[in-house]
PDB file of C-alpha atoms in Angstrom:
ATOM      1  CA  UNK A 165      -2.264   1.575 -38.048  1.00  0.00           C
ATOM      2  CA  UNK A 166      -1.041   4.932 -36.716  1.00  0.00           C
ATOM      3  CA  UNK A 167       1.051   4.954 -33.746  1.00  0.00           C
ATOM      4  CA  UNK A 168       1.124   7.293 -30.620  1.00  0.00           C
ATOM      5  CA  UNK A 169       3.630   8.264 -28.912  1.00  0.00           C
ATOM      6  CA  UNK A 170       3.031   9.603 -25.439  1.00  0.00           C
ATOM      7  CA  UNK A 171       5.809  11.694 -24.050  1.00  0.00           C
ATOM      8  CA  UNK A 172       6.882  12.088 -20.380  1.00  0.00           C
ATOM      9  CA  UNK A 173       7.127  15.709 -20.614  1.00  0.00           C
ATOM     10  CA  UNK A 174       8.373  18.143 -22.832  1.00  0.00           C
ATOM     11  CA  UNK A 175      12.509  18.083 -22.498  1.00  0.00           C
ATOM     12  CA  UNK A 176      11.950  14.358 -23.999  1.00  0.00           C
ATOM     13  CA  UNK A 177       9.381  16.036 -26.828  1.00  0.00           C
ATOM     14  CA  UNK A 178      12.195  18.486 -28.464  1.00  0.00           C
ATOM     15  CA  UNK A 179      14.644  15.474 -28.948  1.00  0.00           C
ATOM     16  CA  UNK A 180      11.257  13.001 -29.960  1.00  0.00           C
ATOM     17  CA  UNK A 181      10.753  15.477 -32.752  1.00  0.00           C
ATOM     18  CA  UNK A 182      14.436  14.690 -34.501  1.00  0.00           C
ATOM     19  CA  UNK A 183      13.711  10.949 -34.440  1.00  0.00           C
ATOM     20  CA  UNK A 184      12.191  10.126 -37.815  1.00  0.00           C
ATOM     21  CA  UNK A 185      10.097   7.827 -36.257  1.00  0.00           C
ATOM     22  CA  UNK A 186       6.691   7.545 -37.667  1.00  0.00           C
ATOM     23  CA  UNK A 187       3.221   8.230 -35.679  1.00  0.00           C
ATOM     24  CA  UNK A 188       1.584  11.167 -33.707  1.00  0.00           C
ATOM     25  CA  UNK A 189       2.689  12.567 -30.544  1.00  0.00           C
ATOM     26  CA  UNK A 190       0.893  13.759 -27.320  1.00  0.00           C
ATOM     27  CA  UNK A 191       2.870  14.849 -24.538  1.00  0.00           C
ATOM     28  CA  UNK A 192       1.420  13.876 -20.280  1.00  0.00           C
ATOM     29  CA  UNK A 193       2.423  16.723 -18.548  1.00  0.00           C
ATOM     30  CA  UNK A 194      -0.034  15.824 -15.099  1.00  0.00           C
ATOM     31  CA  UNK A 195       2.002  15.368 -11.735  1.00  0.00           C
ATOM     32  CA  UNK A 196      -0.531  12.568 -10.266  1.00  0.00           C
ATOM     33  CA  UNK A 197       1.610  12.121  -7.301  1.00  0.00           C
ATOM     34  CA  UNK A 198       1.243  15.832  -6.228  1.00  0.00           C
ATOM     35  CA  UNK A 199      -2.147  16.559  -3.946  1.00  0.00           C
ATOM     36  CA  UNK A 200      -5.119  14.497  -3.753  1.00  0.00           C
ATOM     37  CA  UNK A 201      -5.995  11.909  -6.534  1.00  0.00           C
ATOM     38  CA  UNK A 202      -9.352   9.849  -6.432  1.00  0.00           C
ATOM     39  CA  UNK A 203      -9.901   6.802  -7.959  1.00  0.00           C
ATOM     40  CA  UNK A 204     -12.784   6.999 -10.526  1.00  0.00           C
ATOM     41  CA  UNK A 205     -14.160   4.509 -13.186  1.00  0.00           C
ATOM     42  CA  UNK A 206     -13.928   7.826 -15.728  1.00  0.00           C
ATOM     43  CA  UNK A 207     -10.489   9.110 -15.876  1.00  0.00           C
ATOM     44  CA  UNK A 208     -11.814  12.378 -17.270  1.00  0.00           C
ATOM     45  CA  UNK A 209     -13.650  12.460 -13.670  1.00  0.00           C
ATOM     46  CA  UNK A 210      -9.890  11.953 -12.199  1.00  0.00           C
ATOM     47  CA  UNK A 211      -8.432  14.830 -14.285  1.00  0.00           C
ATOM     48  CA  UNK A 212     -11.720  17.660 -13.933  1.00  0.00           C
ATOM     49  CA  UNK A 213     -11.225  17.011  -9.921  1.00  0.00           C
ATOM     50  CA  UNK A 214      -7.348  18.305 -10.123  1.00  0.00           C
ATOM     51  CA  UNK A 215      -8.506  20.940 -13.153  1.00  0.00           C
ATOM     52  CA  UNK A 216      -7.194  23.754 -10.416  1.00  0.00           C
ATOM     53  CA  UNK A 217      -3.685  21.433  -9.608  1.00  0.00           C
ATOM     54  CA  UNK A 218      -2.236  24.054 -11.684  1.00  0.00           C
ATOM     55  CA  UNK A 219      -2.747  26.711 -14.086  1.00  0.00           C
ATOM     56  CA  UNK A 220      -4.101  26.727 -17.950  1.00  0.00           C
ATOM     57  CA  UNK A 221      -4.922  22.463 -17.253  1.00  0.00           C
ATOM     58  CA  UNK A 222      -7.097  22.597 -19.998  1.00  0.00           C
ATOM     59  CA  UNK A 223      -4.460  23.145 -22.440  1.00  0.00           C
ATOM     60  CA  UNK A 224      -1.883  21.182 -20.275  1.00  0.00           C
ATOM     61  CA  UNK A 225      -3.990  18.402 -19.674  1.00  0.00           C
ATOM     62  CA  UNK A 226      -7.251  17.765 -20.789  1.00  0.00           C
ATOM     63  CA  UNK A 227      -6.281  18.603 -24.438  1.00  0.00           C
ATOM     64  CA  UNK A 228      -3.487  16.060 -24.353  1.00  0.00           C
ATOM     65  CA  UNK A 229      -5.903  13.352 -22.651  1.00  0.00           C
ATOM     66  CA  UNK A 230      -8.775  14.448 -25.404  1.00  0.00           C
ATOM     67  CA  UNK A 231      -5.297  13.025 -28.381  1.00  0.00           C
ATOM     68  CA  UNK A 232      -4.693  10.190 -25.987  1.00  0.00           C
ATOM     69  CA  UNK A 233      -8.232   8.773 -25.274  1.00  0.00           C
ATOM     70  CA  UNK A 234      -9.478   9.151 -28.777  1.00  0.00           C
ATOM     71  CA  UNK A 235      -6.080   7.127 -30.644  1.00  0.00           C
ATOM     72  CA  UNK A 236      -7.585   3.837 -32.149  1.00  0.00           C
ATOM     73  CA  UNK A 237      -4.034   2.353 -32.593  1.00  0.00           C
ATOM     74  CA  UNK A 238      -0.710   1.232 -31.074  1.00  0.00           C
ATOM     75  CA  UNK A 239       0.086   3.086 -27.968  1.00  0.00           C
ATOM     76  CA  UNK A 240       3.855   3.704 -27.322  1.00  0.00           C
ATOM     77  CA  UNK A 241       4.543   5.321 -23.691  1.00  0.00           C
ATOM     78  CA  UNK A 242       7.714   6.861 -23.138  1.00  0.00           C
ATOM     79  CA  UNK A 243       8.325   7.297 -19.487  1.00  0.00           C
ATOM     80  CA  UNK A 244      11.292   6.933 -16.571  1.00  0.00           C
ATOM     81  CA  UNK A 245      11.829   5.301 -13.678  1.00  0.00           C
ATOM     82  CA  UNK A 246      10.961   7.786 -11.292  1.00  0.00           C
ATOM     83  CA  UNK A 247       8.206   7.766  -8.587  1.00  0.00           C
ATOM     84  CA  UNK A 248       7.075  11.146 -10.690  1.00  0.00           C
ATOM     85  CA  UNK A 249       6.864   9.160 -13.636  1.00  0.00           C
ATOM     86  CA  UNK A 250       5.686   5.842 -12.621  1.00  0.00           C
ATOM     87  CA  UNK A 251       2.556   7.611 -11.395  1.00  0.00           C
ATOM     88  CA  UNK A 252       1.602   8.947 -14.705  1.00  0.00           C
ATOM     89  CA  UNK A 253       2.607   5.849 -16.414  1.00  0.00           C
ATOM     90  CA  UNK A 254      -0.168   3.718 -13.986  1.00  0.00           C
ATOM     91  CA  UNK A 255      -2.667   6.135 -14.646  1.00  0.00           C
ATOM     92  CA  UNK A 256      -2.045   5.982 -18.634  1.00  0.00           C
ATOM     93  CA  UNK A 257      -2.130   2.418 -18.709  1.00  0.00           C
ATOM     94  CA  UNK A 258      -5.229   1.733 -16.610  1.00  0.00           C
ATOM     95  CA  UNK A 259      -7.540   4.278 -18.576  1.00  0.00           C
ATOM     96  CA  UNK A 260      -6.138   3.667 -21.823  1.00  0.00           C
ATOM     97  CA  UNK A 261      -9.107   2.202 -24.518  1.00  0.00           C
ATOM     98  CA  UNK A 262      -8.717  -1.548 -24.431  1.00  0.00           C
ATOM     99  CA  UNK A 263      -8.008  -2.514 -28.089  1.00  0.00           C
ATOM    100  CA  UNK A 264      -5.525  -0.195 -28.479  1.00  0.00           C
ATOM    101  CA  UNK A 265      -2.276  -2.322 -27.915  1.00  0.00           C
ATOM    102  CA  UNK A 266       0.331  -0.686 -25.412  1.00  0.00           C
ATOM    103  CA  UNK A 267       4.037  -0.632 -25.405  1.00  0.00           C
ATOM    104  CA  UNK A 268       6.163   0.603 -22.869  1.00  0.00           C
ATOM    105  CA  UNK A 269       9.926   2.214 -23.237  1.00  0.00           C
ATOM    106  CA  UNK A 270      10.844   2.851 -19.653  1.00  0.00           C
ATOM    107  CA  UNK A 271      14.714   2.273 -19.293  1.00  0.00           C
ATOM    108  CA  UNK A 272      16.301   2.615 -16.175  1.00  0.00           C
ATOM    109  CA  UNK A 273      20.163   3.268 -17.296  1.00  0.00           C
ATOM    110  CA  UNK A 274      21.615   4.066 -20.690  1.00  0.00           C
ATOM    111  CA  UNK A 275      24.968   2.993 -21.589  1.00  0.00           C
ATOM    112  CA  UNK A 276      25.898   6.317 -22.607  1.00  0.00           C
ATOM    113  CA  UNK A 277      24.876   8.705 -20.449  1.00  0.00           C
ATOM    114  CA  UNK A 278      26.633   8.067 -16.786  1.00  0.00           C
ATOM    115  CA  UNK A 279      24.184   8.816 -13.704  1.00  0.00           C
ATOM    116  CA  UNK A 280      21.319   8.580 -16.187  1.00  0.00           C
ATOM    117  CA  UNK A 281      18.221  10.302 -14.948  1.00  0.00           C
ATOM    118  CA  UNK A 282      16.220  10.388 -17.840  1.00  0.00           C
ATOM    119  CA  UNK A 283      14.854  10.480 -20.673  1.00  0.00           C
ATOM    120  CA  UNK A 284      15.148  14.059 -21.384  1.00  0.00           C
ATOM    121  CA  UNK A 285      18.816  13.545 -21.287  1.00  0.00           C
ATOM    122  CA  UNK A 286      18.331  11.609 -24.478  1.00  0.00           C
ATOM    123  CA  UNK A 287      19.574  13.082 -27.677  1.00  0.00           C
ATOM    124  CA  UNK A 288      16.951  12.303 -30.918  1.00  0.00           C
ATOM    125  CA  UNK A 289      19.191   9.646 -31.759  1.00  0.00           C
ATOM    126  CA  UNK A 290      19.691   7.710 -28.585  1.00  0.00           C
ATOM    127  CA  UNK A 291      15.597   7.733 -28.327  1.00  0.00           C
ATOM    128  CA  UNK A 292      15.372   6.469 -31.366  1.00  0.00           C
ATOM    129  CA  UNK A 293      17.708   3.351 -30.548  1.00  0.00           C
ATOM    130  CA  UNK A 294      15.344   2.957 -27.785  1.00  0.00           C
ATOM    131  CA  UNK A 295      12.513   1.811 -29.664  1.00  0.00           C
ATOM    132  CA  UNK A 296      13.863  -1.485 -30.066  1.00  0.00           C
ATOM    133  CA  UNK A 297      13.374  -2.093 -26.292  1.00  0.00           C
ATOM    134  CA  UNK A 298       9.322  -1.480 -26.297  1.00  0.00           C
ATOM    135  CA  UNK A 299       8.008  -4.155 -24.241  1.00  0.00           C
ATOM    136  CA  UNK A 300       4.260  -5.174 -25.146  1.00  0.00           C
ATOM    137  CA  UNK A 301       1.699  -4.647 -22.122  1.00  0.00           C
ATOM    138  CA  UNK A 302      -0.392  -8.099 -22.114  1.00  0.00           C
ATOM    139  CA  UNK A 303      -4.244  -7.919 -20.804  1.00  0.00           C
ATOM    140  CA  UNK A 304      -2.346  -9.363 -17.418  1.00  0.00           C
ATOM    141  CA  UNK A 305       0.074  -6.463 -17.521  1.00  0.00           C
ATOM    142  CA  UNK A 306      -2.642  -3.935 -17.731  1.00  0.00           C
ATOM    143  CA  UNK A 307      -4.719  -5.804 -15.123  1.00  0.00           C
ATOM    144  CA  UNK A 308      -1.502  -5.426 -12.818  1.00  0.00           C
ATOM    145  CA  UNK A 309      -1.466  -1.773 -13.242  1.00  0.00           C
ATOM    146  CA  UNK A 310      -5.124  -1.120 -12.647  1.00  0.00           C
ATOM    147  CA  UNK A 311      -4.664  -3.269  -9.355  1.00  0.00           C
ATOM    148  CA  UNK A 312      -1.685  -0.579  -8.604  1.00  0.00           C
ATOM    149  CA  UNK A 313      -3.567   2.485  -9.675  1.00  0.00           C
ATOM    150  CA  UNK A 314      -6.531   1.605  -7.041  1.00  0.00           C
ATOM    151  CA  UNK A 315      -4.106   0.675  -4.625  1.00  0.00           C
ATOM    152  CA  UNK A 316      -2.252   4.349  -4.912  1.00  0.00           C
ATOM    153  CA  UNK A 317      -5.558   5.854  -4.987  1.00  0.00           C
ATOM    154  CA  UNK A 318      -6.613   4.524  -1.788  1.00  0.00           C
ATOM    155  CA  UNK A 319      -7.394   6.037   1.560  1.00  0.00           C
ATOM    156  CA  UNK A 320      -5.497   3.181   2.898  1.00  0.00           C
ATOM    157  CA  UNK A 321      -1.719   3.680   2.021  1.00  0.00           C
ATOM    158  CA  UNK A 322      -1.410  -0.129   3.881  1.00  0.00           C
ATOM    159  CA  UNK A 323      -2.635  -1.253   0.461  1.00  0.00           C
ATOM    160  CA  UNK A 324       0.169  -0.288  -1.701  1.00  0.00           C
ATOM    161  CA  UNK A 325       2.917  -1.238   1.266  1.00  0.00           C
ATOM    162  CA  UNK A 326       1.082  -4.692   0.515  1.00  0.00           C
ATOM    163  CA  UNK A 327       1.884  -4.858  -2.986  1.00  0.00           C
ATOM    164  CA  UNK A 328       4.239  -7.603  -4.353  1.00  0.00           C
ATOM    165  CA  UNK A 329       3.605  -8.409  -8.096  1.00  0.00           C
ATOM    166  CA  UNK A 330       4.279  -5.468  -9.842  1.00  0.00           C
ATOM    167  CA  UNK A 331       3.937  -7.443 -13.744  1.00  0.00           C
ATOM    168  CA  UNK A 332       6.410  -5.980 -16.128  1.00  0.00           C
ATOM    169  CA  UNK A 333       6.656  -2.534 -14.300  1.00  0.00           C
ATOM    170  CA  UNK A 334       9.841  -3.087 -12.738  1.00  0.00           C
ATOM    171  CA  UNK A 335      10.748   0.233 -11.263  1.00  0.00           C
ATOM    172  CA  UNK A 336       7.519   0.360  -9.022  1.00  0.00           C
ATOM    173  CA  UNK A 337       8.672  -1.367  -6.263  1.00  0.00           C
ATOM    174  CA  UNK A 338      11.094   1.380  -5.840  1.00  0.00           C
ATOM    175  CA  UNK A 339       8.640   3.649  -6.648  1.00  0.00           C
ATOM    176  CA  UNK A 340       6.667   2.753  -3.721  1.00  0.00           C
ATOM    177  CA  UNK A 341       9.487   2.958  -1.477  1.00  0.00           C
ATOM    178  CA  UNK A 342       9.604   6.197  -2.110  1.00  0.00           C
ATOM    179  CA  UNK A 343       6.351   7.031  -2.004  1.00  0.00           C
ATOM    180  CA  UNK A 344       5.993   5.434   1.655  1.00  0.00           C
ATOM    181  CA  UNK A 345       9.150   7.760   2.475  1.00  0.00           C
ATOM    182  CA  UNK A 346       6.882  10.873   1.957  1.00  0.00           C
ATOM    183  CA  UNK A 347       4.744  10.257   4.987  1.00  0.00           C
ATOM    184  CA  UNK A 348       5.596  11.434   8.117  1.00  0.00           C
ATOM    185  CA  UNK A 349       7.881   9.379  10.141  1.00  0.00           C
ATOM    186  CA  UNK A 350       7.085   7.409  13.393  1.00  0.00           C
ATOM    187  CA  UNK A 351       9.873   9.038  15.331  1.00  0.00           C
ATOM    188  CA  UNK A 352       9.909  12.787  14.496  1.00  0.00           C
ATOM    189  CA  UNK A 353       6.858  13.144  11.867  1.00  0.00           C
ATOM    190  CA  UNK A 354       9.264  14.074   9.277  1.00  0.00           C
ATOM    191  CA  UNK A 355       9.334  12.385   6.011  1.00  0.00           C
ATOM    192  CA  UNK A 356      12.021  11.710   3.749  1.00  0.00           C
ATOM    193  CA  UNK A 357      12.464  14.545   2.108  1.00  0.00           C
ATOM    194  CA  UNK A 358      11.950  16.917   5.211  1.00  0.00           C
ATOM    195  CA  UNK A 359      14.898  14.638   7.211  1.00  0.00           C
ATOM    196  CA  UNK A 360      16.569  15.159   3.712  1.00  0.00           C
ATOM    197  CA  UNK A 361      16.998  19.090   4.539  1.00  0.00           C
ATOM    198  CA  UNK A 362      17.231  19.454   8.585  1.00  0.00           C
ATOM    199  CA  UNK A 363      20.182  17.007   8.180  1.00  0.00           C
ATOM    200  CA  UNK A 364      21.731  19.141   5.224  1.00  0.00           C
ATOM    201  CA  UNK A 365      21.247  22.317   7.722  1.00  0.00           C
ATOM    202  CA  UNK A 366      21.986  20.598  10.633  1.00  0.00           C
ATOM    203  CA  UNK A 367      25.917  21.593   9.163  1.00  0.00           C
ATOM    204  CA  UNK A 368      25.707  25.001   8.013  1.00  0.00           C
ATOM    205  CA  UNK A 369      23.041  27.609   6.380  1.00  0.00           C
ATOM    206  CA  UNK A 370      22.264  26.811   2.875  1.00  0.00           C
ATOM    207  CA  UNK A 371      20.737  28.127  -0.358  1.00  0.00           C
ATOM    208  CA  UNK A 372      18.511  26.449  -3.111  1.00  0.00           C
ATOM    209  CA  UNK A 373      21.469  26.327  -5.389  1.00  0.00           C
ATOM    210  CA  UNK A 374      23.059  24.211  -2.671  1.00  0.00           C
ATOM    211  CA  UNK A 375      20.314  22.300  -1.000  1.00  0.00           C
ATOM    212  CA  UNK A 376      18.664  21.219  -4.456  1.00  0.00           C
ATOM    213  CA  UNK A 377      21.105  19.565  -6.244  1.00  0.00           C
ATOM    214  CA  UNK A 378      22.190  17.422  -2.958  1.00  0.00           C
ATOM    215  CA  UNK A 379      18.581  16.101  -3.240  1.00  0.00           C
ATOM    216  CA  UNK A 380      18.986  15.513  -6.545  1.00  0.00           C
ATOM    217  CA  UNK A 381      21.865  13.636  -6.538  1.00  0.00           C
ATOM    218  CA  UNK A 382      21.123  12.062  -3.174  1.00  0.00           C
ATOM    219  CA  UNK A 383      17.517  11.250  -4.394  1.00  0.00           C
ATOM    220  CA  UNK A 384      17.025  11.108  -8.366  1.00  0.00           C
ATOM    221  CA  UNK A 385      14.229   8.073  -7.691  1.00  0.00           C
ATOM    222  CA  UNK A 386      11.897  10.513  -6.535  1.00  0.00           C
ATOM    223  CA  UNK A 387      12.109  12.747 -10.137  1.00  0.00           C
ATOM    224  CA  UNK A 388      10.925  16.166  -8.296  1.00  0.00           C
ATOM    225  CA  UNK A 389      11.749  19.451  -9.789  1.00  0.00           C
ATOM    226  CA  UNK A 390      12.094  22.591  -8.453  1.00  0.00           C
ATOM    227  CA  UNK A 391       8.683  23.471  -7.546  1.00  0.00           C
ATOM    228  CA  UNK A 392       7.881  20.193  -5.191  1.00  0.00           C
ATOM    229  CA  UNK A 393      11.243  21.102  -3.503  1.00  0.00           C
ATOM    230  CA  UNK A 394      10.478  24.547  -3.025  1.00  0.00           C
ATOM    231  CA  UNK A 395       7.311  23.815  -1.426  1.00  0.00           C
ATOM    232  CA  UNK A 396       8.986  21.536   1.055  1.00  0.00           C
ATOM    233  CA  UNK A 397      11.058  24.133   2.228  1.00  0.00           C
ATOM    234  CA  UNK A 398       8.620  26.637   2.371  1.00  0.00           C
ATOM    235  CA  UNK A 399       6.302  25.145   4.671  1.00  0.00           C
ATOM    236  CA  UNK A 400       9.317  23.952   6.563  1.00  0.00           C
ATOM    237  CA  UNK A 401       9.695  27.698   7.091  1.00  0.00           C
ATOM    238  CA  UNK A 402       6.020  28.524   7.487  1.00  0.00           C
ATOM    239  CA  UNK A 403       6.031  25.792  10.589  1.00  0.00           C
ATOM    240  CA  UNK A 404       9.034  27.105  12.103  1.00  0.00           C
ATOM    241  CA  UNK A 405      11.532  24.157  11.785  1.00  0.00           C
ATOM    242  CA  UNK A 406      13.515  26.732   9.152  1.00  0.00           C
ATOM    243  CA  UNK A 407      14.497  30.681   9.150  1.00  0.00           C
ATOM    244  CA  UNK A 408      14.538  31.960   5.714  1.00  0.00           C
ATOM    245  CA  UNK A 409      17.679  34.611   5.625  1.00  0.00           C
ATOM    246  CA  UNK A 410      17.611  36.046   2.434  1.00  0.00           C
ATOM    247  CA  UNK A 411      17.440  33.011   0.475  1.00  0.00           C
ATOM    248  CA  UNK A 412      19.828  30.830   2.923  1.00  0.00           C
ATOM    249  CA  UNK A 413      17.802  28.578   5.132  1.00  0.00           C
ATOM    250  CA  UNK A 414      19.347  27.569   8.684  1.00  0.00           C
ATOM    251  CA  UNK A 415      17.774  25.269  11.435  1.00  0.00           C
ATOM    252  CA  UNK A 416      15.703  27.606  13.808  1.00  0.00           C
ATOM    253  CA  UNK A 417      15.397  26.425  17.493  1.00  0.00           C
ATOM    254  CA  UNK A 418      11.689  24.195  16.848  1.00  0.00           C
ATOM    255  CA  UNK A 419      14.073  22.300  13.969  1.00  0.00           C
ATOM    256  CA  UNK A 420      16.069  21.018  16.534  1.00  0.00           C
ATOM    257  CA  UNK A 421      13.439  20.091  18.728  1.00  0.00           C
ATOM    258  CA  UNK A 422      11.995  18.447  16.006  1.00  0.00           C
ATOM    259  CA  UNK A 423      15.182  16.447  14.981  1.00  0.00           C
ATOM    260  CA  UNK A 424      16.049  15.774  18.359  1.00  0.00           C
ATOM    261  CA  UNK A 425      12.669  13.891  18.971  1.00  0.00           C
ATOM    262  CA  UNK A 426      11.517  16.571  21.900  1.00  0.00           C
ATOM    263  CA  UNK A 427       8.758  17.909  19.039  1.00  0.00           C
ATOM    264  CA  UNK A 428       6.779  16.368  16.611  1.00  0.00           C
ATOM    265  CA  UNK A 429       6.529  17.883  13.222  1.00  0.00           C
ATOM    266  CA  UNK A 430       2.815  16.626  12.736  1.00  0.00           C
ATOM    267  CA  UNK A 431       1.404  18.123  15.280  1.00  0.00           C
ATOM    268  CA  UNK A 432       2.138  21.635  13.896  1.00  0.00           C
ATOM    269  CA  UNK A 433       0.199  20.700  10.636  1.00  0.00           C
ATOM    270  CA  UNK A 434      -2.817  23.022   9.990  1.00  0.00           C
ATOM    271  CA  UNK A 435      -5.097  22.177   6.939  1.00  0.00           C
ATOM    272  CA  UNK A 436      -5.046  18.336   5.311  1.00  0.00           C
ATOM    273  CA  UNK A 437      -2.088  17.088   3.038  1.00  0.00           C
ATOM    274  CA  UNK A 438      -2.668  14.298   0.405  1.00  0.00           C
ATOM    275  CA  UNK A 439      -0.764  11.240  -0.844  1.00  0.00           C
ATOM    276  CA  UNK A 440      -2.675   9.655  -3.887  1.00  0.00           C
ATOM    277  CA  UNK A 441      -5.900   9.293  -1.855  1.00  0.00           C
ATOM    278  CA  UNK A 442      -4.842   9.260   1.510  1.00  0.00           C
ATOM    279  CA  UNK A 443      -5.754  12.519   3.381  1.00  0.00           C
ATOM    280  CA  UNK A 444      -3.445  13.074   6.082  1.00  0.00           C
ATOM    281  CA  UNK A 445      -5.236  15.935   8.436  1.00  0.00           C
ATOM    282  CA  UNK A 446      -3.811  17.882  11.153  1.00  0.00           C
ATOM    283  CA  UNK A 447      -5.369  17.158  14.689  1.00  0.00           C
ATOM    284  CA  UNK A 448      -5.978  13.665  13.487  1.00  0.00           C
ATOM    285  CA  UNK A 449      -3.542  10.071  13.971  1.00  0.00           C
ATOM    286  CA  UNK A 450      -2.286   9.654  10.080  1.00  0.00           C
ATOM    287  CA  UNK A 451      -0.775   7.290   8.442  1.00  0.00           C
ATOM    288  CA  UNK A 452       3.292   6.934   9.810  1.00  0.00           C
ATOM    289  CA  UNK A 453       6.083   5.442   7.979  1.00  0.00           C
ATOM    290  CA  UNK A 454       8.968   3.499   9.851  1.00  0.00           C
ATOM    291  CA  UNK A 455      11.837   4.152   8.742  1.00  0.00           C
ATOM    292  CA  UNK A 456      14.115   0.837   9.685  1.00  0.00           C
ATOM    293  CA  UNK A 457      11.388  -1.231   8.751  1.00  0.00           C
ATOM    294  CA  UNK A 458       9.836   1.483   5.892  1.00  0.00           C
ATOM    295  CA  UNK A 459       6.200   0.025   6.589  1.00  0.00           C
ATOM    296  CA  UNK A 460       3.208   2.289   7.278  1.00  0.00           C
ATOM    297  CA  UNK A 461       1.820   2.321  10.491  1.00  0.00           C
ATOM    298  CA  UNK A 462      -1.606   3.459  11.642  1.00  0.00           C
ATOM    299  CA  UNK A 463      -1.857   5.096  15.006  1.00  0.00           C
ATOM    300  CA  UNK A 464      -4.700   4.020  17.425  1.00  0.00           C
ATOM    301  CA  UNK A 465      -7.829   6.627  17.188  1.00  0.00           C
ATOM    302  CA  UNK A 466      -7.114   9.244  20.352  1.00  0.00           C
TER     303      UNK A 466
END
């Protein structure tokens, strides 16, 4: 029977295609742990809800999941250990057809590539050397991951911190340590990644070519690009915690408030945020992570 390959993205496509190995290809470009994602018997019902996530989705997306959800045949899903990529992967695996059989390639190191973050970094022939590793998803394995998928797609973020088996998919623990890290934080409403920056400006002004790659090296578990990043700054700036000089950013007055403890960052929020399907809305108690225990707490109702 015909394989599939299912591709993290496409920096690991352009090596894939130099690998001689045999099947078809489709390539998950989605970013499921951006903005608000539902839980829905019909993953096409998952997908047509984020159709506006970004732009030409149809071709991105739905096109891809049309290749994937059609296959009658081995399923081979390349994908890395990163809370970016360990969404998609739970997503794939609990909406994939049942008889296909499912194989996962999802290394966390290589022996050849130092600091390895990925496999985009792979050339064709390191990726095909990786084949060898596939691990076969059991019924109990893809059980696991639908548990995991409902539990990141619920209003209650208390259900993933309660997670413990995690079956073969041995980077998710991390993955949800990180993920708890994005909501705002008990003491200053800050999460992770906002701390992340005020503490990088707290020293000096700093551009993207400068603040980015700190993250990155600081923070490769979280697997965000440029655009996530971005964002984070950006409405940094838009609630007043950062000035924006010309493309440096420096700490303006309300982002030492905010570090100090004096302000909290939440309670500037307009609009609603989501994590998976927790909506976090502004003028409401949300969700708060603690940071020396990293739990989720839920504030009393005002």
């Amino acid at each position: 029977m015909e394989h599939l390959h299912v591709l993290n993205g496409d920096s690991t496509a352009v090596s894939f295609g130099g690998t001689g190995l045999p099947g078809r290809r489709a390539v998950w470009r989605e970013a499921l742990c951006e903005d608000r994602v539902a839980w829905h018997a019909d993953p096409l019902a998952v997908l047509r809800e984020r159709s506006s996530f970004f732009p030409d989705y149809e071709r991105q997306v739905l096109a891809e999941w049309e290749v994937i959800a059609a296959h009658r045949g081995p399923v081979v899903l390349w994908f890395e250990f990163d809370l970016f990529c360990q969404i998609n992967l739970l997503f794939l695996v609990s909406y994939l057809p049942d008889e296909n059989p499912v194989f996962l390639i999802c290394p966390g190191d290589h022996p050849e590539i130092p600091n390895f973050h990925g496999l985009g970094e792979c050339n064709a022939r390191q990726l095909a050397a990786l084949y060898v590793t596939r691990i076969h998803l059991t019924e109990a394995d893809r059980q696991a991951a639908r548990l995991l998928w409902k539990a990141y797609t619920s209003p209650n973020p208390e259900a993933l911190a309660a997670v413990r088996d995690t079956g073969p998919f041995v980077h998710f623990p991390a993955a949800i340590s990180l993920h708890l890290q994005r909501f705002p934080s008990v003491t200053t409403g800050l999460n992770r990644i906002e701390t992340f920056f005020l503490e990088q400006l707290l020293r000096k002004p700093a551009g993207l070519s400068t603040l980015l790659p700190a993250f990155w090296r600081a923070y490769p578990g979280f697997g965000f690009g440029d655009t996530q990043l971005k964002e984070t700054l950006n409405d940094l700036v838009q609630y007043g915690l950062l000035a924006n000089n010309g493309g440096d950013y420096s700490l303006a007055p309300d982002g030492h408030a905010v570090w100090a403890g004096s302000s909290d960052y939440v309670s500037r929020w307009t609009g609603s945020r989501w994590l998976g399907g927790c909506e976090l809305a502004s003028g409401q108690p949300v969700p708060r992570w603690n940071p020396a225990e990293n739990t989720i707490s839920r504030p009393p109702l005002q």
